[in-house]
Every structure is written in C-alpha cells, then in structure tokens.
Coordinates of C-alpha atoms and ligand atoms in Angstrom, one line a residue:
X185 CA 117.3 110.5 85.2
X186 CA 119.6 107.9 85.9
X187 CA 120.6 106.2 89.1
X188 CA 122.9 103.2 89.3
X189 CA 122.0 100.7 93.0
X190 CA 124.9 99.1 94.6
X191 CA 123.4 96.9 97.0
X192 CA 124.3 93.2 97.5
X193 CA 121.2 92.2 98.8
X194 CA 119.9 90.5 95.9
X195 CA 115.7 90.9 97.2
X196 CA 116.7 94.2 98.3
X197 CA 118.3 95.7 95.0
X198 CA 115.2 93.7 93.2
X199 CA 112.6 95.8 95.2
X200 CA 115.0 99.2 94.7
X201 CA 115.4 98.7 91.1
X202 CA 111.7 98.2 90.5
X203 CA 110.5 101.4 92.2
X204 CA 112.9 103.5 90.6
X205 CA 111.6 101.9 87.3
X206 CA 108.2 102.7 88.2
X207 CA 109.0 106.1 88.6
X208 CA 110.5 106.3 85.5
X209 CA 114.2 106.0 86.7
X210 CA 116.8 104.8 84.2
X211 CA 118.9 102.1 86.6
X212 CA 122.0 100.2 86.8
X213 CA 122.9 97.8 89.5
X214 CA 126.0 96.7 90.8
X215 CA 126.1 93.7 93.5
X216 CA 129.9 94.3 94.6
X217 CA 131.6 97.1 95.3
X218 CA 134.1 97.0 92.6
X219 CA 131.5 96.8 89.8
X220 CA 129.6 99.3 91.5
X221 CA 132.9 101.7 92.1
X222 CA 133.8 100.9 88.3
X223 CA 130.4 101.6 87.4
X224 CA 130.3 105.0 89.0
X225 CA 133.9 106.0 87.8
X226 CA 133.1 105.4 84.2
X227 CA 129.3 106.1 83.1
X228 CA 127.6 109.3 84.2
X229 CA 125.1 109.0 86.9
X230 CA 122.2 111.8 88.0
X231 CA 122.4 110.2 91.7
X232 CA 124.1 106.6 93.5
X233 CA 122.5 104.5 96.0
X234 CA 125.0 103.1 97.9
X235 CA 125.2 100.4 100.4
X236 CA 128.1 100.8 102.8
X237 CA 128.1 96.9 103.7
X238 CA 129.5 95.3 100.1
X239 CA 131.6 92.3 98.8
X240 CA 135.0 93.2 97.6
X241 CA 135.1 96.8 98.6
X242 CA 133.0 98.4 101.1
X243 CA 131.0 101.4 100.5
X244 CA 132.8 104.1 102.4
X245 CA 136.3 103.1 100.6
X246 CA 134.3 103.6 96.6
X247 CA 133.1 106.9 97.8
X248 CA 136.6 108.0 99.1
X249 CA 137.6 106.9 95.7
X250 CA 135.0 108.9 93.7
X251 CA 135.3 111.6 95.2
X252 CA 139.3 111.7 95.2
X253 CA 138.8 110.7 91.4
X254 CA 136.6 114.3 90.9
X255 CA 133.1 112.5 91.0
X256 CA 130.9 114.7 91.9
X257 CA 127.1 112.7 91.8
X258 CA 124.8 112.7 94.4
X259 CA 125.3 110.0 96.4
X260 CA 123.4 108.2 99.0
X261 CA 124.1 105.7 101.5
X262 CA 122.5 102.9 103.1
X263 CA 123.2 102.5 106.2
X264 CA 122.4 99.5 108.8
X265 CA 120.1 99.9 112.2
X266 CA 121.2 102.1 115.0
X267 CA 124.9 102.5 113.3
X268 CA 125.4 106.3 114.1
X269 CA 128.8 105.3 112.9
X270 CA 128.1 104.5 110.0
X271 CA 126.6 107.8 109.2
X272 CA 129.1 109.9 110.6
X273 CA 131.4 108.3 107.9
X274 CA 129.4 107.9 105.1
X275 CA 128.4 111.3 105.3
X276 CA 132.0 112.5 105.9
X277 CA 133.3 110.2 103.0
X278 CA 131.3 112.4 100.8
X279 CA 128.1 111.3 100.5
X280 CA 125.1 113.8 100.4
X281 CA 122.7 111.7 102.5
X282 CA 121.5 108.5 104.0
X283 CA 118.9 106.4 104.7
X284 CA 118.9 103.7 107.3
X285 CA 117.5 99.7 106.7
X286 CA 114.8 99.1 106.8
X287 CA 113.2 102.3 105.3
X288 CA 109.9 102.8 103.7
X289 CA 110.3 102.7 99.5
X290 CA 108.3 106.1 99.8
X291 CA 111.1 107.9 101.6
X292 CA 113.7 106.5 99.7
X293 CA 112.5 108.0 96.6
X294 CA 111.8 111.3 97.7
X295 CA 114.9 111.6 99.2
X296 CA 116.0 110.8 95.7
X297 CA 114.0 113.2 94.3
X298 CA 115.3 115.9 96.1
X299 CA 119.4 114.8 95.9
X300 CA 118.8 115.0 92.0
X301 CA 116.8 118.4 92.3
X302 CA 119.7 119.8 94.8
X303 CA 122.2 118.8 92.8
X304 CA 120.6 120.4 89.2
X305 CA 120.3 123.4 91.3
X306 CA 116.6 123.1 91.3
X307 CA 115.1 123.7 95.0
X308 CA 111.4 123.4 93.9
X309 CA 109.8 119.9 93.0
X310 CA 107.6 121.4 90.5
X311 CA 109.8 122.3 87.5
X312 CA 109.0 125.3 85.8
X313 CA 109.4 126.3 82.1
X314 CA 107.7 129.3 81.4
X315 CA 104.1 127.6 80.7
X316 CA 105.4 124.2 81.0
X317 CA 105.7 122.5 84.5
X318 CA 106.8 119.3 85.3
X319 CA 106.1 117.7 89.2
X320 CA 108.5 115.7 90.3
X321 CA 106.8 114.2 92.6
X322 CA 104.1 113.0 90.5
X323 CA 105.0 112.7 87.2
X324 CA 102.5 115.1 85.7
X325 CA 103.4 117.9 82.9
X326 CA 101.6 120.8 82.2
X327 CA 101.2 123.6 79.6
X328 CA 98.9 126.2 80.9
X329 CA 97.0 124.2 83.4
X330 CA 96.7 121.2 80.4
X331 CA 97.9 117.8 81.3
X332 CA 99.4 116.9 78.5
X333 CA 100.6 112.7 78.3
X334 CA 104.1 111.9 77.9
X335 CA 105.3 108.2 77.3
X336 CA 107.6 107.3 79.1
X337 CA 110.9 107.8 77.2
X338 CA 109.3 111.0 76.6
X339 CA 109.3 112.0 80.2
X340 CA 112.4 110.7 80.5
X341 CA 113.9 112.7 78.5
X342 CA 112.1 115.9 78.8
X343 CA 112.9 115.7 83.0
X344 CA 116.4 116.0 82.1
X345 CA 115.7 119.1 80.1
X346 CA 114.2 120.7 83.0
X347 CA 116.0 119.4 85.6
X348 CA 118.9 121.9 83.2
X349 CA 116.7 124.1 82.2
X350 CA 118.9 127.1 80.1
X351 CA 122.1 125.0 79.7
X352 CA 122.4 123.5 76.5
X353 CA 122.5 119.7 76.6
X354 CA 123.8 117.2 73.8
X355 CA 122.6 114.2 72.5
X356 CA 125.2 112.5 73.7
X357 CA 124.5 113.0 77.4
X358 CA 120.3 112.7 76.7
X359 CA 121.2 109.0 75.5
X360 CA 123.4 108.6 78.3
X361 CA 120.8 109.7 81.0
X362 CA 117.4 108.3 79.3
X363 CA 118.9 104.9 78.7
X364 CA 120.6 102.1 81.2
X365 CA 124.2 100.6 80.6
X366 CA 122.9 97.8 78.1
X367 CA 120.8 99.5 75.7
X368 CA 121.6 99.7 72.0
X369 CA 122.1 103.1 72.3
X370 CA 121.0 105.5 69.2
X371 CA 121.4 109.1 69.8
X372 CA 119.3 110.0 66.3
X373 CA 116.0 108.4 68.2
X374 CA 116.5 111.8 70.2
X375 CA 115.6 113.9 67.5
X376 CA 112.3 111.6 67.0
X377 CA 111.7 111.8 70.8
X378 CA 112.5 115.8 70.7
X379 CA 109.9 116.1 68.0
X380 CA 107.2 114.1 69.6
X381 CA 107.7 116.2 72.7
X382 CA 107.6 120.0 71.2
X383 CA 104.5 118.6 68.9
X384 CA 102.4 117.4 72.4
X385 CA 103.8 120.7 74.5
X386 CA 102.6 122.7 71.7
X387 CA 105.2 125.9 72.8
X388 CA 108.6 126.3 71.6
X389 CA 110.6 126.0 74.7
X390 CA 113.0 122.8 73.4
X391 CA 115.5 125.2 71.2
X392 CA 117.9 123.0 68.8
X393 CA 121.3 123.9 69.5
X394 CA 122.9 123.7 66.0
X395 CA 125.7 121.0 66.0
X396 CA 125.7 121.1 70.0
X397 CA 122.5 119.6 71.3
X398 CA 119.1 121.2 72.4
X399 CA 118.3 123.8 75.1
X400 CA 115.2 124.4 77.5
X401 CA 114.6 127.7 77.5
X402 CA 111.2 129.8 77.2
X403 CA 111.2 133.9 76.1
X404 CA 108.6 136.2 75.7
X405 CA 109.5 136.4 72.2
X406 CA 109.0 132.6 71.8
X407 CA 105.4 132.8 72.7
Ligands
CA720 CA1 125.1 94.8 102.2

C-alpha cells in the first residue's frame, strides 16, 4: 500500500515516514502544498496524510482541488490543538478523517489501516482468501493456521491483492503501489515476486489474468 505525507514539519514527516516504512508502507513525502497537491493529482495513492497548515498552498484548498479534479483517495488530515475548525473544514473539504497534533504514532497508523480497508471495501482487518488470511494489524499471513514468511516486497505486494481480492489487478498498478515515486520501476520483477508468493502460500489463489494482470480469487475447485 502506498501513502504519500504532506507535512512541512521536517522532524514530524521524518518520524511519519519511518513508521509507515516499518509497517511496510510504500511512501512519498511532499514538504509544500503544491508538491504535495501535484503529487496526489498525478501518481495513484492507497491513502494521503495531509497537513492542513502548509507552505504555498494550504491543506484544505489541495483537497478542494482533488476532489473537484475526481480524486477519490482516502485522505486524512492533520489537524492543530483544540481547532474544532479546522475539522469541521477538513472534513467538509473531503477528507475521510483526521487526527489532531500531537497524536500517538499508534493511532495514526491504525486509523490508516482502516481508511485503506474502508476504502477497498474491506471492513474486517483480517483479510481472508479462502485458506489464506492476512492481519492487517500485524503483518502476519496464514494458510490453514501456518505462518508462512513473506519478505517484505512480498507482503507488499500480496496486501494489495487482498486488500482487492476478486478484481483483477495489472502489473502496472502492483508496481505503482509496491514501489515509491523514485524507484527504477520494473513491472517483470512482478512475475518473480508472484511466483515466490504462490510457491510459499502453497494454494492457488493468485490466478494470472492472461495479457491483463493477476487476480486473488480462491474456488472450491481450486483446492
Ligand atoms: Ca504545518
């Protein structure tokens, strides 16, 4: 999943980033608001967080602007201390919720968790495939009660799947939600990582798609 932070706060956006790369996020992070409203308008993003208090242009005015432009990512704002202002229009500027400075990193990632979730149309945090079952909130897969060890990019990649689970999904947008802005992107490594994946889960519930992309899907017939 990938989130881009735009947050001007240079320690703040530090300590962000590295949580949500710690739990496995893909991130991008923009320090003004037009970077961070060109960012958003141009690369696809599984959720925003958004500071309302930015150089250039604010918070509140990017999110009019997405959302008048048809972009529909979960968004979240950062909101200062007592500002029930601030809320009130964030939240009616289209964002989907907030969390007010200074909040625990805890909260802010399962808040996170949950936007993304909400927004794939998932309402559980354990993500089920058939045997397979992913927790969101810890990071753990399962097939049948087996932990079985993902590496990262792995995870990565198969937490998208899930998070769609029975829509097919293309290469194309696995690269662009497993890797940040400045990789060397390489949309054949997904077949590699799609190998990998089916050989550790040891069921067939990663379909290939042919000349569309893959799909998560598990039947009876399958088993
Ligand atoms: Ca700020």
């Amino acid at each position: 999943m990938r989130v881009l932070v735009v947050e001007d706060d240079e320690s703040l956006s530090e300590q962000i980033c590295q949580s949500l790369l710690d739990a496995d996020y893909v991130v991008d992070v923009a320090h003004d608001g037009e970077e961070g409203h060109f960012l958003g308008d141009t690369e696809p993003y599984d959720a925003v967080i958004l500071d309302l208090g930015l150089p250039v242009m604010d918070g509140r005015s990017i999110l009019k602007k997405w959302r008048a432009d048809g972009r529909t990512m979960p968004v979240m704002v950062l909101t200062a201390r007592d500002s029930w202002t601030d809320k009130v229009e964030g939240l009616d500027a289209g964002a989907d919720d907030y969390l007010t400075k200074p909040f625990i990193v805890e909260e802010l990632l399962a808040r996170l968790r949950a936007l993304i979730r909400r927004s794939a149309g998932q309402s559980s945090s354990q993500l089920e495939c058939g045997p397979v079952l992913l927790d969101t909130r810890s990071g753990r897969v399962t097939v049948g009660g087996r932990a079985v060890k993902l590496t990262a990019q792995e995870f990565k990649l198969l937490s998208y799947l899930m998070h769609h689970s029975g829509k097919v999904v293309s290469r194309t947008e696995l690269t662009e939600h497993i890797y940040d802005q400045d990789f060397d992107r390489d949309s054949n490594t997904i077949e590699v990582f799609v190998n990998r994946i089916r050989k550790k889960l040891n069921v067939s519930v990663i379909h290939t798609v042919r000349g569309l992309g893959y799909q998560l899907e598990w039947t009876e017939d399958t088993a």
